[in-house]
Tab-separated table of C-alpha atoms in Angstrom:
chain	number	residue	atom	x	y	z
A	1	MET	CA	0.000	0.000	0.000
A	2	THR	CA	1.211	3.436	-0.789
A	3	GLU	CA	1.145	6.256	1.703
A	4	GLU	CA	-1.700	7.898	-0.235
A	5	THR	CA	-3.960	4.808	-0.073
A	6	VAL	CA	-3.223	4.367	3.646
A	7	SER	CA	-4.121	8.007	4.209
A	8	GLN	CA	-7.371	7.630	2.217
A	9	ALA	CA	-8.265	4.454	4.132
A	10	LEU	CA	-7.813	6.292	7.441
A	11	LEU	CA	-9.918	9.215	6.205
A	12	ASP	CA	-12.636	6.794	5.055
A	13	GLN	CA	-12.591	5.064	8.438
A	14	ALA	CA	-12.916	8.374	10.283
A	15	LEU	CA	-15.704	9.573	7.969
A	16	VAL	CA	-17.655	6.318	8.350
A	17	GLU	CA	-17.373	6.385	12.136
A	18	GLU	CA	-18.195	10.062	12.662
A	19	ALA	CA	-21.039	10.184	10.140
A	20	THR	CA	-22.618	7.000	11.499
A	21	LYS	CA	-22.275	8.137	15.126
A	22	LYS	CA	-24.007	11.442	14.415
A	23	SER	CA	-26.769	10.051	12.236
A	24	GLY	CA	-30.043	8.925	13.796
A	25	LEU	CA	-30.811	6.635	10.851
A	26	ILE	CA	-28.745	4.639	8.425
A	27	TRP	CA	-29.933	3.149	5.144
A	28	VAL	CA	-29.114	-0.557	4.958
A	29	ARG	CA	-29.286	-2.689	1.808
A	30	GLY	CA	-28.851	-6.391	2.441
A	31	ALA	CA	-28.712	-9.309	0.024
A	32	THR	CA	-32.402	-8.902	-0.873
A	33	GLY	CA	-34.964	-6.133	-1.052
A	34	PRO	CA	-34.559	-2.374	-1.215
A	35	ALA	CA	-32.522	-0.271	1.191
A	36	ARG	CA	-34.351	0.470	4.436
A	37	ALA	CA	-33.892	3.233	6.993
A	38	LEU	CA	-33.018	1.760	10.395
A	39	TRP	CA	-32.215	3.332	13.748
A	40	HIS	CA	-28.956	2.192	15.256
A	41	VAL	CA	-26.210	2.918	17.731
A	42	TRP	CA	-22.489	3.064	16.959
A	43	HIS	CA	-20.798	0.809	19.499
A	44	ASP	CA	-17.309	-0.630	19.608
A	45	GLY	CA	-16.487	0.059	15.948
A	46	ALA	CA	-19.753	-1.068	14.360
A	47	ALA	CA	-23.313	0.043	13.688
A	48	CYS	CA	-25.515	-2.077	15.944
A	49	LEU	CA	-29.231	-2.556	15.426
A	50	VAL	CA	-32.116	-4.617	16.675
A	51	GLY	CA	-35.053	-5.908	14.672
A	52	ASP	CA	-37.473	-8.723	14.076
A	53	SER	CA	-36.231	-12.274	14.038
A	54	ALA	CA	-35.600	-14.257	10.887
A	55	ALA	CA	-35.925	-17.497	12.827
A	56	GLU	CA	-38.542	-20.036	11.857
A	57	ASP	CA	-41.692	-20.034	13.974
A	58	PRO	CA	-42.480	-23.649	14.985
A	59	GLU	CA	-46.036	-22.707	16.015
A	60	ARG	CA	-46.877	-21.557	12.466
A	61	GLY	CA	-45.342	-24.505	10.589
A	62	ALA	CA	-42.298	-25.098	8.400
A	63	GLY	CA	-41.015	-22.089	6.507
A	64	ALA	CA	-43.016	-19.582	8.577
A	65	ARG	CA	-41.002	-16.764	10.099
A	66	ARG	CA	-41.433	-14.972	13.419
A	67	THR	CA	-42.300	-11.341	12.871
A	68	GLY	CA	-44.278	-8.637	14.596
A	69	SER	CA	-41.902	-8.101	17.491
A	70	GLY	CA	-42.654	-4.381	17.440
A	71	GLU	CA	-39.111	-3.618	16.336
A	72	GLN	CA	-37.546	-2.797	12.978
A	73	PRO	CA	-38.382	-5.144	10.088
A	74	LEU	CA	-35.150	-6.897	9.097
A	75	ALA	CA	-36.381	-10.184	7.612
A	76	ALA	CA	-36.931	-8.867	4.067
A	77	LEU	CA	-33.415	-7.404	3.864
A	78	GLY	CA	-31.544	-10.698	3.793
A	79	LEU	CA	-29.229	-9.724	6.648
A	80	VAL	CA	-27.715	-13.042	7.696
A	81	ASP	CA	-24.854	-13.882	10.010
A	82	GLY	CA	-21.645	-13.814	7.967
A	83	GLY	CA	-23.325	-11.971	5.083
A	84	THR	CA	-22.688	-8.521	3.714
A	85	ALA	CA	-24.647	-5.299	3.437
A	86	THR	CA	-24.173	-1.771	2.160
A	87	VAL	CA	-24.744	1.042	4.635
A	88	THR	CA	-25.503	4.566	3.423
A	89	VAL	CA	-25.282	7.500	5.804
A	90	ARG	CA	-26.821	10.861	5.063
A	91	SER	CA	-25.497	14.210	6.204
A	92	LYS	CA	-27.307	15.404	9.308
A	93	ASP	CA	-26.990	19.036	8.158
A	94	LYS	CA	-27.849	18.870	4.457
A	95	GLY	CA	-29.715	15.561	4.240
A	96	GLY	CA	-27.725	14.367	1.221
A	97	ARG	CA	-25.806	11.131	0.943
A	98	LEU	CA	-22.474	11.534	2.724
A	99	VAL	CA	-20.867	8.105	2.699
A	100	ALA	CA	-21.716	4.524	1.732
A	101	TRP	CA	-19.677	1.640	3.085
A	102	PRO	CA	-19.635	-2.146	2.811
A	103	ALA	CA	-20.392	-3.986	6.026
A	104	GLU	CA	-19.954	-7.460	7.378
A	105	VAL	CA	-23.087	-8.657	9.182
A	106	ARG	CA	-22.782	-10.543	12.440
A	107	GLU	CA	-25.679	-11.709	14.584
A	108	LEU	CA	-24.910	-11.651	18.286
A	109	PRO	CA	-26.059	-14.714	20.247
A	110	PRO	CA	-28.656	-13.713	22.876
A	111	GLY	CA	-27.287	-13.706	26.392
A	112	SER	CA	-23.620	-13.493	25.398
A	113	GLU	CA	-21.497	-10.808	27.033
A	114	GLU	CA	-21.170	-8.910	23.743
A	115	TRP	CA	-24.959	-9.135	23.218
A	116	GLN	CA	-25.617	-7.741	26.707
A	117	THR	CA	-23.286	-4.746	26.327
A	118	THR	CA	-24.720	-3.979	22.887
A	119	VAL	CA	-28.301	-4.244	24.173
A	120	GLU	CA	-27.483	-1.816	26.995
A	121	GLU	CA	-26.376	0.719	24.370
A	122	LEU	CA	-29.430	0.059	22.180
A	123	LYS	CA	-31.859	0.398	25.108
A	124	GLY	CA	-30.744	3.987	25.588
A	125	LYS	CA	-31.664	4.861	21.991
A	126	ARG	CA	-34.964	2.929	21.814
A	127	LEU	CA	-37.728	5.531	21.993
A	128	ASN	CA	-41.237	4.908	23.314
A	129	ALA	CA	-40.725	1.264	24.207
A	130	PRO	CA	-43.917	-0.057	25.836
A	131	ASP	CA	-41.885	-2.448	27.987
A	132	ALA	CA	-38.759	-0.457	28.849
A	133	ASP	CA	-38.109	-2.487	32.016
A	134	THR	CA	-38.207	-5.880	30.287
A	135	ILE	CA	-37.075	-4.918	26.802
A	136	ALA	CA	-33.864	-6.992	26.959
A	137	GLU	CA	-35.839	-10.163	27.701
A	138	ARG	CA	-38.218	-9.461	24.800
A	139	TRP	CA	-35.323	-8.781	22.434
A	140	ALA	CA	-33.653	-12.055	23.483
A	141	ARG	CA	-36.900	-13.936	22.859
A	142	GLU	CA	-38.238	-12.249	19.698
A	143	CYS	CA	-35.501	-10.216	17.985
A	144	ARG	CA	-32.054	-10.283	16.469
A	145	VAL	CA	-29.231	-7.951	17.455
A	146	LEU	CA	-26.876	-7.326	14.541
A	147	ARG	CA	-23.445	-5.713	14.235
A	148	LEU	CA	-22.602	-4.118	10.896
A	149	THR	CA	-18.827	-3.784	10.896
A	150	PRO	CA	-17.099	-1.728	8.181
A	151	ALA	CA	-15.445	-4.116	5.727
A	152	GLY	CA	-13.311	-2.166	3.320
A	153	GLU	CA	-13.068	1.283	1.803
A	154	ALA	CA	-16.082	3.535	1.422
A	155	VAL	CA	-17.794	2.917	-1.924
A	156	GLN	CA	-19.197	6.456	-1.941
A	157	ARG	CA	-17.755	9.510	-0.230
A	158	PRO	CA	-17.179	13.168	-1.071
A	159	GLY	CA	-15.267	13.171	-4.352
A	160	LEU	CA	-16.415	9.628	-5.191
A	161	MET	CA	-20.175	9.962	-5.680
A	162	PRO	CA	-22.142	8.472	-8.578
A	163	ASP	CA	-23.547	10.736	-11.283
A	164	ASP	CA	-27.071	9.287	-11.148
A	165	SER	CA	-29.543	10.425	-8.505
A	166	HIS	CA	-30.498	7.022	-7.044
A	167	ALA	CA	-34.059	8.358	-6.750
A	168	ALA	CA	-36.693	5.640	-6.731
A	169	PRO	CA	-40.350	5.938	-7.674
A	170	PRO	CA	-42.750	5.907	-4.718
A	171	ALA	CA	-43.847	2.468	-3.598
A	172	ALA	CA	-47.397	1.437	-4.404
A	173	SER	CA	-49.731	2.503	-1.609
A	174	PRO	CA	-53.441	3.144	-1.095
A	175	ALA	CA	-52.435	6.585	0.222
A	176	ILE	CA	-51.529	7.837	-3.261
A	177	THR	CA	-53.859	10.503	-4.664
A	178	ARG	CA	-55.070	9.336	-8.044
A	179	ARG	CA	-57.349	12.229	-8.937
A	180	PRO	CA	-56.594	15.943	-9.102
A	181	ALA	CA	-57.665	18.100	-6.173
A	182	PRO	CA	-61.195	19.538	-6.512
A	183	ALA	CA	-61.293	22.909	-8.293
A	184	ALA	CA	-63.047	24.582	-5.333
A	185	LEU	CA	-60.435	23.481	-2.788
A	186	PRO	CA	-58.110	26.519	-3.087
A	187	LYS	CA	-61.092	28.860	-2.586
A	188	LEU	CA	-62.241	26.912	0.475
A	189	LEU	CA	-58.755	26.999	1.963
A	190	ARG	CA	-58.486	30.774	1.493
A	191	ARG	CA	-61.871	31.288	3.138
A	192	GLY	CA	-60.722	29.302	6.182
A	193	ARG	CA	-57.740	31.628	6.775
A	194	LYS	CA	-59.839	34.822	6.911
A	195	GLY	CA	-62.190	33.624	9.620
């Protein structure tokens, strides 16, 4: 390695760590499905997150998966132990893409020392948990705790961004307006402001 590549690798590492620490959400693209925004905590050199389990549910039969834990949906992303993912972090100030980095996915075994220290960090960031006192037990029973560890140089960073926008069309939803707004609506809205 030349001195320049070592220097760039160190800058990438610092950018990944600082941007991920400061960001409330990261966009994670696993082996399957689209990228998804997930809350996380940066702990011990990795982005750590908790979400629904990808384990089979014996009560629902073969092939059925446990879901509905009340946490982030991870099953459709294809995040498996030993797999890879791409993490994109947006700028907290401007909202634009700041850095994208490859990650190695590791699932922490429930109850292990590493799992417990990571869960303690995650508990502090989990907002509005209905069971704050027993959340660790629920996560051990129903969820997966994952570590996304940087695995290589940033694939996107300032000075190394793609030319295309990466914009995606909106997902199909019943909330989409299919007809134009009624012609009288602007008049009704103006009338409401005067009174």
